[in-house]
Amino acid sequence: MEKQLTKAEEQLMQVLWDLEAASVKEIIEQLPKPKPAYNTVSTIIRILETKNFVGHKAKGRGHIYFPIIKKTDYSNQSLQKLVDGYFEGSFKSMVSFFVKKNDVDINELETILESINDKKTEK
């Protein structure tokens, strides 16, 4: 999966990841106001199908759509692209940047380190 999503595509994927399966109408219900037109959402969903992010199954005269790509897989790819593109592939540089720019407090850093250490001991 090398494809990146547009902002609109990602917004619809977030809804589908949350709902796990939904019709276009159900997706629209979850979107913030102003609600996009049915045809707009339907078109974006079809684009997501061509990108192999979404699949569908027939239900009556309509379709139920579901994510093919897991949210964690897409998140990992997006994060890696961010690290490679802006931090020369260095996760350490990215974390350092966010700590400096976002004024992360010591408790948050300790929580992050604990989480990292927990993951290391699981392997």
PDB file of C-alpha atoms in Angstrom:
ATOM      1  CA  MET A   1       0.000   0.000   0.000  1.00  0.00           C
ATOM      2  CA  GLU A   2       1.819   3.059  -1.263  1.00  0.00           C
ATOM      3  CA  LYS A   3      -1.183   5.206  -2.016  1.00  0.00           C
ATOM      4  CA  GLN A   4      -1.859   8.333  -0.021  1.00  0.00           C
ATOM      5  CA  LEU A   5      -5.376   9.556   0.619  1.00  0.00           C
ATOM      6  CA  THR A   6      -6.746  13.019   0.021  1.00  0.00           C
ATOM      7  CA  LYS A   7      -8.228  14.854   2.991  1.00  0.00           C
ATOM      8  CA  ALA A   8     -11.778  13.946   1.877  1.00  0.00           C
ATOM      9  CA  GLU A   9     -10.850  10.292   1.331  1.00  0.00           C
ATOM     10  CA  GLU A  10      -9.180  10.090   4.715  1.00  0.00           C
ATOM     11  CA  GLN A  11     -12.234  11.622   6.401  1.00  0.00           C
ATOM     12  CA  LEU A  12     -14.462   8.922   4.899  1.00  0.00           C
ATOM     13  CA  MET A  13     -11.968   6.204   5.810  1.00  0.00           C
ATOM     14  CA  GLN A  14     -11.967   7.415   9.435  1.00  0.00           C
ATOM     15  CA  VAL A  15     -15.745   6.927   9.487  1.00  0.00           C
ATOM     16  CA  LEU A  16     -15.505   3.492   7.875  1.00  0.00           C
ATOM     17  CA  TRP A  17     -12.772   2.408  10.285  1.00  0.00           C
ATOM     18  CA  ASP A  18     -15.002   3.463  13.170  1.00  0.00           C
ATOM     19  CA  LEU A  19     -18.184   1.859  11.796  1.00  0.00           C
ATOM     20  CA  GLU A  20     -16.413  -1.162  10.224  1.00  0.00           C
ATOM     21  CA  ALA A  21     -19.148  -1.373   7.546  1.00  0.00           C
ATOM     22  CA  ALA A  22     -21.705   1.170   6.360  1.00  0.00           C
ATOM     23  CA  SER A  23     -23.869   2.422   3.534  1.00  0.00           C
ATOM     24  CA  VAL A  24     -23.227   5.826   1.957  1.00  0.00           C
ATOM     25  CA  LYS A  25     -26.184   7.189   3.939  1.00  0.00           C
ATOM     26  CA  GLU A  26     -24.740   5.877   7.220  1.00  0.00           C
ATOM     27  CA  ILE A  27     -21.352   7.392   6.385  1.00  0.00           C
ATOM     28  CA  ILE A  28     -22.948  10.784   5.696  1.00  0.00           C
ATOM     29  CA  GLU A  29     -24.784  10.635   9.047  1.00  0.00           C
ATOM     30  CA  GLN A  30     -21.404  10.461  10.812  1.00  0.00           C
ATOM     31  CA  LEU A  31     -19.893  13.443   8.997  1.00  0.00           C
ATOM     32  CA  PRO A  32     -19.925  16.949  10.494  1.00  0.00           C
ATOM     33  CA  LYS A  33     -22.184  19.679   9.146  1.00  0.00           C
ATOM     34  CA  PRO A  34     -22.434  20.915   6.492  1.00  0.00           C
ATOM     35  CA  LYS A  35     -23.080  17.408   5.188  1.00  0.00           C
ATOM     36  CA  PRO A  36     -21.689  16.639   1.729  1.00  0.00           C
ATOM     37  CA  ALA A  37     -24.039  15.551  -1.052  1.00  0.00           C
ATOM     38  CA  TYR A  38     -24.834  11.854  -1.378  1.00  0.00           C
ATOM     39  CA  ASN A  39     -23.299  11.766  -4.883  1.00  0.00           C
ATOM     40  CA  THR A  40     -20.080  13.348  -3.603  1.00  0.00           C
ATOM     41  CA  VAL A  41     -19.640  10.715  -0.885  1.00  0.00           C
ATOM     42  CA  SER A  42     -20.596   7.940  -3.295  1.00  0.00           C
ATOM     43  CA  THR A  43     -17.980   9.129  -5.809  1.00  0.00           C
ATOM     44  CA  ILE A  44     -15.246   9.308  -3.165  1.00  0.00           C
ATOM     45  CA  ILE A  45     -16.143   5.812  -1.939  1.00  0.00           C
ATOM     46  CA  ARG A  46     -15.818   4.483  -5.513  1.00  0.00           C
ATOM     47  CA  ILE A  47     -12.403   6.165  -5.777  1.00  0.00           C
ATOM     48  CA  LEU A  48     -11.411   4.460  -2.523  1.00  0.00           C
ATOM     49  CA  GLU A  49     -12.494   1.156  -4.069  1.00  0.00           C
ATOM     50  CA  THR A  50     -10.240   1.732  -7.099  1.00  0.00           C
ATOM     51  CA  LYS A  51      -7.377   2.467  -4.692  1.00  0.00           C
ATOM     52  CA  ASN A  52      -8.179  -0.847  -2.914  1.00  0.00           C
ATOM     53  CA  PHE A  53      -8.901   0.832   0.407  1.00  0.00           C
ATOM     54  CA  VAL A  54     -12.608  -0.085   0.432  1.00  0.00           C
ATOM     55  CA  GLY A  55     -14.645  -3.094  -0.633  1.00  0.00           C
ATOM     56  CA  HIS A  56     -18.392  -3.579  -0.844  1.00  0.00           C
ATOM     57  CA  LYS A  57     -21.121  -6.166  -0.661  1.00  0.00           C
ATOM     58  CA  ALA A  58     -24.584  -5.822  -2.143  1.00  0.00           C
ATOM     59  CA  LYS A  59     -27.480  -5.205   0.221  1.00  0.00           C
ATOM     60  CA  GLY A  60     -30.865  -4.828  -1.407  1.00  0.00           C
ATOM     61  CA  ARG A  61     -30.583  -2.157  -4.079  1.00  0.00           C
ATOM     62  CA  GLY A  62     -27.557  -0.574  -2.417  1.00  0.00           C
ATOM     63  CA  HIS A  63     -24.131  -1.467  -1.093  1.00  0.00           C
ATOM     64  CA  ILE A  64     -22.460  -1.806   2.253  1.00  0.00           C
ATOM     65  CA  TYR A  65     -18.875  -0.585   2.200  1.00  0.00           C
ATOM     66  CA  PHE A  66     -16.067  -1.806   4.436  1.00  0.00           C
ATOM     67  CA  PRO A  67     -12.378  -0.966   4.838  1.00  0.00           C
ATOM     68  CA  ILE A  68      -9.891  -3.342   3.235  1.00  0.00           C
ATOM     69  CA  ILE A  69      -6.858  -1.530   4.654  1.00  0.00           C
ATOM     70  CA  LYS A  70      -6.508  -1.541   8.432  1.00  0.00           C
ATOM     71  CA  LYS A  71      -6.265   1.825  10.141  1.00  0.00           C
ATOM     72  CA  THR A  72      -3.023   0.803  11.861  1.00  0.00           C
ATOM     73  CA  ASP A  73      -1.436  -0.162   8.535  1.00  0.00           C
ATOM     74  CA  TYR A  74      -2.348   3.162   6.959  1.00  0.00           C
ATOM     75  CA  SER A  75      -1.226   5.072  10.072  1.00  0.00           C
ATOM     76  CA  ASN A  76       2.141   3.301  10.055  1.00  0.00           C
ATOM     77  CA  GLN A  77       2.664   4.068   6.365  1.00  0.00           C
ATOM     78  CA  SER A  78       1.677   7.716   6.815  1.00  0.00           C
ATOM     79  CA  LEU A  79       3.928   8.127   9.841  1.00  0.00           C
ATOM     80  CA  GLN A  80       6.857   6.520   8.019  1.00  0.00           C
ATOM     81  CA  LYS A  81       6.331   8.852   5.069  1.00  0.00           C
ATOM     82  CA  LEU A  82       6.322  11.829   7.462  1.00  0.00           C
ATOM     83  CA  VAL A  83       9.520  10.653   9.170  1.00  0.00           C
ATOM     84  CA  ASP A  84      11.243   9.991   5.842  1.00  0.00           C
ATOM     85  CA  GLY A  85      10.080  13.217   4.202  1.00  0.00           C
ATOM     86  CA  TYR A  86      10.663  15.710   6.998  1.00  0.00           C
ATOM     87  CA  PHE A  87      13.091  14.082   9.435  1.00  0.00           C
ATOM     88  CA  GLU A  88      15.488  12.228   7.110  1.00  0.00           C
ATOM     89  CA  GLY A  89      14.175   8.868   8.302  1.00  0.00           C
ATOM     90  CA  SER A  90      15.023   9.584  11.935  1.00  0.00           C
ATOM     91  CA  PHE A  91      12.234   8.827  14.378  1.00  0.00           C
ATOM     92  CA  LYS A  92      14.434  10.341  17.096  1.00  0.00           C
ATOM     93  CA  SER A  93      14.562  13.653  15.197  1.00  0.00           C
ATOM     94  CA  MET A  94      10.788  13.643  14.807  1.00  0.00           C
ATOM     95  CA  VAL A  95      10.152  13.011  18.500  1.00  0.00           C
ATOM     96  CA  SER A  96      12.707  15.668  19.445  1.00  0.00           C
ATOM     97  CA  PHE A  97      10.979  18.149  17.116  1.00  0.00           C
ATOM     98  CA  PHE A  98       7.554  17.484  18.639  1.00  0.00           C
ATOM     99  CA  VAL A  99       8.884  17.674  22.187  1.00  0.00           C
ATOM    100  CA  LYS A 100      10.457  21.079  21.495  1.00  0.00           C
ATOM    101  CA  LYS A 101       7.598  22.546  19.446  1.00  0.00           C
ATOM    102  CA  ASN A 102       4.728  21.252  21.580  1.00  0.00           C
ATOM    103  CA  ASP A 103       6.173  21.888  25.028  1.00  0.00           C
ATOM    104  CA  VAL A 104       5.706  18.275  26.147  1.00  0.00           C
ATOM    105  CA  ASP A 105       5.867  17.961  29.915  1.00  0.00           C
ATOM    106  CA  ILE A 106       7.969  15.433  31.799  1.00  0.00           C
ATOM    107  CA  ASN A 107       4.976  13.251  32.748  1.00  0.00           C
ATOM    108  CA  GLU A 108       4.017  12.828  29.085  1.00  0.00           C
ATOM    109  CA  LEU A 109       7.607  11.935  28.203  1.00  0.00           C
ATOM    110  CA  GLU A 110       7.733   9.343  30.972  1.00  0.00           C
ATOM    111  CA  THR A 111       4.478   7.811  29.734  1.00  0.00           C
ATOM    112  CA  ILE A 112       5.846   7.651  26.183  1.00  0.00           C
ATOM    113  CA  LEU A 113       9.079   6.038  27.387  1.00  0.00           C
ATOM    114  CA  GLU A 114       7.167   3.484  29.462  1.00  0.00           C
ATOM    115  CA  SER A 115       5.075   2.593  26.443  1.00  0.00           C
ATOM    116  CA  ILE A 116       8.199   2.158  24.300  1.00  0.00           C
ATOM    117  CA  ASN A 117       9.867   0.018  26.957  1.00  0.00           C
ATOM    118  CA  ASP A 118       6.724  -2.135  27.274  1.00  0.00           C
ATOM    119  CA  LYS A 119       6.782  -2.760  23.509  1.00  0.00           C
ATOM    120  CA  LYS A 120      10.472  -3.701  23.641  1.00  0.00           C
ATOM    121  CA  THR A 121       9.907  -6.262  26.401  1.00  0.00           C
ATOM    122  CA  GLU A 122       6.978  -7.823  24.464  1.00  0.00           C
ATOM    123  CA  LYS A 123       9.293  -8.772  21.571  1.00  0.00           C
TER     124      LYS A 123
END
